[in-house]
Short mmCIF file of C-alpha atoms in Angstrom, two decimals:
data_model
loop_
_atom_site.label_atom_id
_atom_site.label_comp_id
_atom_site.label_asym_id
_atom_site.label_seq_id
_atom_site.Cartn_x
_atom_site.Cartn_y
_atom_site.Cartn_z
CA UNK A 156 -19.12 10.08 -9.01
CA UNK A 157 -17.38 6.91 -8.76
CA UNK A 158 -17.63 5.57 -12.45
CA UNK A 159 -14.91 5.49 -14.75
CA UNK A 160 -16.15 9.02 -16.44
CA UNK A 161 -15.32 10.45 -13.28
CA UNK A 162 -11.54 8.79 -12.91
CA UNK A 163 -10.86 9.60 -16.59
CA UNK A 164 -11.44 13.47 -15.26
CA UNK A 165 -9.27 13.20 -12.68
CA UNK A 166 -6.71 11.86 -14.72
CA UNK A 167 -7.12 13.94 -17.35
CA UNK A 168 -7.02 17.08 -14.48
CA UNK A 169 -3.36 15.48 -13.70
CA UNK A 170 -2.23 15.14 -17.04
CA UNK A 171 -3.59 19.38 -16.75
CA UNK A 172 -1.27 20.02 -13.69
CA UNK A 173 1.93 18.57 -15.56
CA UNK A 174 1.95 14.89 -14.69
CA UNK A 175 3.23 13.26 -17.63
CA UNK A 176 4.52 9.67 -17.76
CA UNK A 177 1.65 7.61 -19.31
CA UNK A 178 1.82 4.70 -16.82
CA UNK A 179 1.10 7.04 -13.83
CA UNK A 180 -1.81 8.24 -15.54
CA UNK A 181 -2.78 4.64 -16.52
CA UNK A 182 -2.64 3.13 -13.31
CA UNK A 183 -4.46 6.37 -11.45
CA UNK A 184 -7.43 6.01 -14.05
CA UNK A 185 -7.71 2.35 -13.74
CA UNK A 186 -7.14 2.42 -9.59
CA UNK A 187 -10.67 2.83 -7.60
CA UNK A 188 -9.91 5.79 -5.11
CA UNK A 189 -13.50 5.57 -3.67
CA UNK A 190 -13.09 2.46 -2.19
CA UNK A 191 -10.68 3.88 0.34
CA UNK A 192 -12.24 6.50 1.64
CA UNK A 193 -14.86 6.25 3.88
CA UNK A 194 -18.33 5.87 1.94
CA UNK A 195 -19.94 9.05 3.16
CA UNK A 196 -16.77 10.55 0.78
CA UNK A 197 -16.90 8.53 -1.92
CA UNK A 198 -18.70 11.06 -4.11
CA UNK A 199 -15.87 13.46 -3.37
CA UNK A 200 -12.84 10.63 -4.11
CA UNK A 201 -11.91 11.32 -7.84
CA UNK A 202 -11.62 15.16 -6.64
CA UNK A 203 -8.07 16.41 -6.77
CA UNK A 204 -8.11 16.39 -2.87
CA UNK A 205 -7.24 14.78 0.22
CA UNK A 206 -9.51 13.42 1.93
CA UNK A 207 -9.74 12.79 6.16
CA UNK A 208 -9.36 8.33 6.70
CA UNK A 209 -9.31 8.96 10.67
CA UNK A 210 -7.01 8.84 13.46
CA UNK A 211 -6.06 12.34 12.21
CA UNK A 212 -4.60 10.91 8.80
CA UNK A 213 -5.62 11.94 5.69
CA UNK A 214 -5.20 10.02 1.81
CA UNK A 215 -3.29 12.40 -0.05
CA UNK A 216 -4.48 14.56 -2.72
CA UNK A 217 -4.57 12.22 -5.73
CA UNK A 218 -1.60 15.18 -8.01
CA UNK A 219 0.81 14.50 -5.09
CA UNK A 220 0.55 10.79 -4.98
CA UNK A 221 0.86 11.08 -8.94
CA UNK A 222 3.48 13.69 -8.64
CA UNK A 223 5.55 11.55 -5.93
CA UNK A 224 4.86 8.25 -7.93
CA UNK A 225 6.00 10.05 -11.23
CA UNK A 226 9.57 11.08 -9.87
CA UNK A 227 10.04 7.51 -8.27
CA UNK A 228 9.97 6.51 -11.43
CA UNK A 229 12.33 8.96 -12.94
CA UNK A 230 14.91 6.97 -13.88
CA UNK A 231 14.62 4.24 -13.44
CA UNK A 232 11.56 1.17 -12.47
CA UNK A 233 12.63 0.10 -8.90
CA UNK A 234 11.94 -3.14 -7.67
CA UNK A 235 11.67 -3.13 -4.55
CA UNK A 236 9.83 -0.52 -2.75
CA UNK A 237 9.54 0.09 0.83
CA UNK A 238 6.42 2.91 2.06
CA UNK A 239 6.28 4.63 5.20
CA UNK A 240 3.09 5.11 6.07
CA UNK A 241 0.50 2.85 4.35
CA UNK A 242 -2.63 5.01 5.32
CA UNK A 243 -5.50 3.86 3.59
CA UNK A 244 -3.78 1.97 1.37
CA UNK A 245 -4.03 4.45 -1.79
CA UNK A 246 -0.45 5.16 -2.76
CA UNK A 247 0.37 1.31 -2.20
CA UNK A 248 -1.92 0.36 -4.36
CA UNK A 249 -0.69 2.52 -7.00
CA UNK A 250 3.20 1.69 -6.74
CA UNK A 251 2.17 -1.90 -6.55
CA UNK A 252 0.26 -2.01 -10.19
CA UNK A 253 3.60 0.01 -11.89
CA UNK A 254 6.84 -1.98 -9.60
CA UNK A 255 7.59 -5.91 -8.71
CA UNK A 256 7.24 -5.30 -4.68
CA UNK A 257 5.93 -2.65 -2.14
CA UNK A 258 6.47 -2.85 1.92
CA UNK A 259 4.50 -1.10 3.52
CA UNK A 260 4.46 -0.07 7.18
CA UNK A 261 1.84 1.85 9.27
CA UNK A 262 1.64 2.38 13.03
CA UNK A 263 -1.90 2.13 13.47
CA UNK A 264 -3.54 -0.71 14.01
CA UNK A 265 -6.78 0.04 12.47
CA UNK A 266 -5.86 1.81 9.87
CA UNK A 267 -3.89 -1.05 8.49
CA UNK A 268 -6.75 -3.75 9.16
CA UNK A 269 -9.04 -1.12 6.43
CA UNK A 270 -6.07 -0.68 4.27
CA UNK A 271 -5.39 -4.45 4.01
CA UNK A 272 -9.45 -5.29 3.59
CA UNK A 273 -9.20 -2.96 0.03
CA UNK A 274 -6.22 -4.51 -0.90
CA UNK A 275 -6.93 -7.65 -0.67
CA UNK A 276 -10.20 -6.73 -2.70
CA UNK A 277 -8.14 -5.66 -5.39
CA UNK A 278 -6.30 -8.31 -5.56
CA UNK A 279 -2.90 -6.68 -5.32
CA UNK A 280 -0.52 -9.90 -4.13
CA UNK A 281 2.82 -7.80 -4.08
CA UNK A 282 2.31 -5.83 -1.10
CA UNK A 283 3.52 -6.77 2.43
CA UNK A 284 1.89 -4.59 4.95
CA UNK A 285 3.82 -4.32 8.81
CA UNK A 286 2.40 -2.74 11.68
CA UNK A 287 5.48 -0.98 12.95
CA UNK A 288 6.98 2.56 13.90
CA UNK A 289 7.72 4.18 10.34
CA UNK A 290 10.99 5.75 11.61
CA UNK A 291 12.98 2.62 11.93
CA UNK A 292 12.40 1.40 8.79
CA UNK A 293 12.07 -2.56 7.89
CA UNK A 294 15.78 -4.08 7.86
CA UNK A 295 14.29 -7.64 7.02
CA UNK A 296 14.09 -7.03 3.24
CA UNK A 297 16.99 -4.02 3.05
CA UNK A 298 18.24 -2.45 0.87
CA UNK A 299 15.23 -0.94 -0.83
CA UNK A 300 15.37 0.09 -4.45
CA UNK A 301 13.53 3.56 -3.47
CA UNK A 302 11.62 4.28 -0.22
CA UNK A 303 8.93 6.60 -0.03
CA UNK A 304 7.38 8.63 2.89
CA UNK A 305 3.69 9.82 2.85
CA UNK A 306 4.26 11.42 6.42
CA UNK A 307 6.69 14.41 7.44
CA UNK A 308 9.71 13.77 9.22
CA UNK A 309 11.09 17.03 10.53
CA UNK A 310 14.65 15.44 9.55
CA UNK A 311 14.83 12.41 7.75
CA UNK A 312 15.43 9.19 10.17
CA UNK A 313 19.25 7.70 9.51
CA UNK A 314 17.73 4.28 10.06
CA UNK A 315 15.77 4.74 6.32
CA UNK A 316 19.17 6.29 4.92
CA UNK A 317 20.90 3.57 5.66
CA UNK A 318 18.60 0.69 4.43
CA UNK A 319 18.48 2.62 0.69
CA UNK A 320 20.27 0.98 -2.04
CA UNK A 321 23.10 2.33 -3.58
CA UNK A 322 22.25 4.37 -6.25
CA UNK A 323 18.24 4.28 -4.98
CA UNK A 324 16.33 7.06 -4.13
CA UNK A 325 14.07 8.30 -1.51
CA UNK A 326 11.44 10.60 -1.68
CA UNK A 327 9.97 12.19 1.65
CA UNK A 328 8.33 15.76 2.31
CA UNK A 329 10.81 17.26 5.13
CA UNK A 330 9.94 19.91 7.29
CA UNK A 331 7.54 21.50 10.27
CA UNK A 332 4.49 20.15 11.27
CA UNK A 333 3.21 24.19 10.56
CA UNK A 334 2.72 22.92 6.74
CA UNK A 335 6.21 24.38 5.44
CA UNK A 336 7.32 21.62 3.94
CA UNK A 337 9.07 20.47 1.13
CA UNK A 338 9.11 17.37 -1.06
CA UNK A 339 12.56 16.19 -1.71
CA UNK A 340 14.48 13.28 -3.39
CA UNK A 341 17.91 11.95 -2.07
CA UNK A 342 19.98 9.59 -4.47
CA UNK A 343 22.50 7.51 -2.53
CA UNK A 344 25.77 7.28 -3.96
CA UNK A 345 29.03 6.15 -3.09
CA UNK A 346 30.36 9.38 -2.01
CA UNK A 347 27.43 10.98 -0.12
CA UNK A 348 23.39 11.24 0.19
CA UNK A 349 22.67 13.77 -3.01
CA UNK A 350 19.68 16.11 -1.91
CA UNK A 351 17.18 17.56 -4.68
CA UNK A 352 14.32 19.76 -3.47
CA UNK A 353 10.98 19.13 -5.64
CA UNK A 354 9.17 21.90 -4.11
CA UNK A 355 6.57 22.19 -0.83
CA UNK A 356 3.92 20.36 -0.07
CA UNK A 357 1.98 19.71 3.06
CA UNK A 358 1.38 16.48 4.54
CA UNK A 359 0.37 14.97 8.12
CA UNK A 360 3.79 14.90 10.40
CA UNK A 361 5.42 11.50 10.81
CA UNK A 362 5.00 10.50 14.47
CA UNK A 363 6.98 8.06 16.73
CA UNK A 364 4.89 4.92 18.25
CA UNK A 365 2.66 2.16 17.58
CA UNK A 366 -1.14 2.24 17.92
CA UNK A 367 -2.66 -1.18 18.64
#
């Protein structure tokens, strides 16, 4: 269930659920999703399904990573990329094969050590991984091209507004920790933040704090 037979299903099951830009599909064929989840689940990684990674995180169901990857690349390739929430290291890995640079930030300790170990497996040299409180952001290396969330801010934090690019986009799922959430992109501009809802979703809530 790890082979290449099984990715090609799963990326022909996207292709199924309406994701359509080729490189998306390329790089989720060619990415290995069982190496991070924990072995005991890596029969179960090329389902379309998230899986549990600990500390009460989860890697997302491989449509929504697809689905959020697709629409950062809407319009346009970004270059620089900062992630909130690495996780286990999935959706970095994919942004990193299809733009020039992805930050990524994670407030667990651990989790980051695992995420790091695959990456560095993979040989992926244009990701910078921070151990930091997602909700702040990462001034150093603003403004960010397009900045992505893979945790659920309630509201989304001003400090990630304002370190957005003019005329970049962010993409974050917004809303209760209940599961009524909803995916949305907001475009910068020089008049005002420009809101588009993408639809709901349900992802793990975005929490304050670092865990060593």
């Amino acid at each position: 269930m790890t082979s290449q037979r099984a990715r090609d299903r799963l990326a022909g099951r996207l292709r199924e659920l309406g994701i359509r830009d080729p490189r998306v599909l390329e790089v989720i064929r060619a990415t290995p999703r069982h190496l991070f989840v924990d072995e005991a689940l890596a029969h179960r990684a090329y389902e379309n399904t998230a899986l549990p990674i600990g500390f009460g995180q989860t890697i997302s169901q491989p449509y929504i990573v697809a689905r959020m990857t697709e629409a950062l690349l809407a319009e346009a390739t970004p270059q620089m990329v900062l992630e909130v929430g690495t996780g286990s290291g999935y959706q970095a890995a994919v942004l990193a094969q299809l733009v020039e640079r992805v930050i990524s930030l994670e407030r667990i300790r651990p989790l980051q050590r695992q995420a790091r170990e695959v990456l560095s497996l993979m040989r992926l040299q244009n990701i910078s991984l921070r151990h930091v409180d997602g909700h702040h952001g990462w001034p150093e290396n603003a403004p960010y091209d397009a900045i992505l969330l893979t945790a659920a801010p309630r509201v989304i934090p001003e400090a990630l507004l304002l370190q957005l690019a003019m005329g970049g986009q962010l993409l974050a799922p917004v809303g209760e920790e209940s599961g009524a959430q909803t995916l949305v992109r907001i475009t910068r501009t020089p008049e005002a933040y420009v809101r588009q809802d993408l639809g709901p979703v349900s992802f793990v809530p975005l929490l304050p704090g670092e865990v060593p």
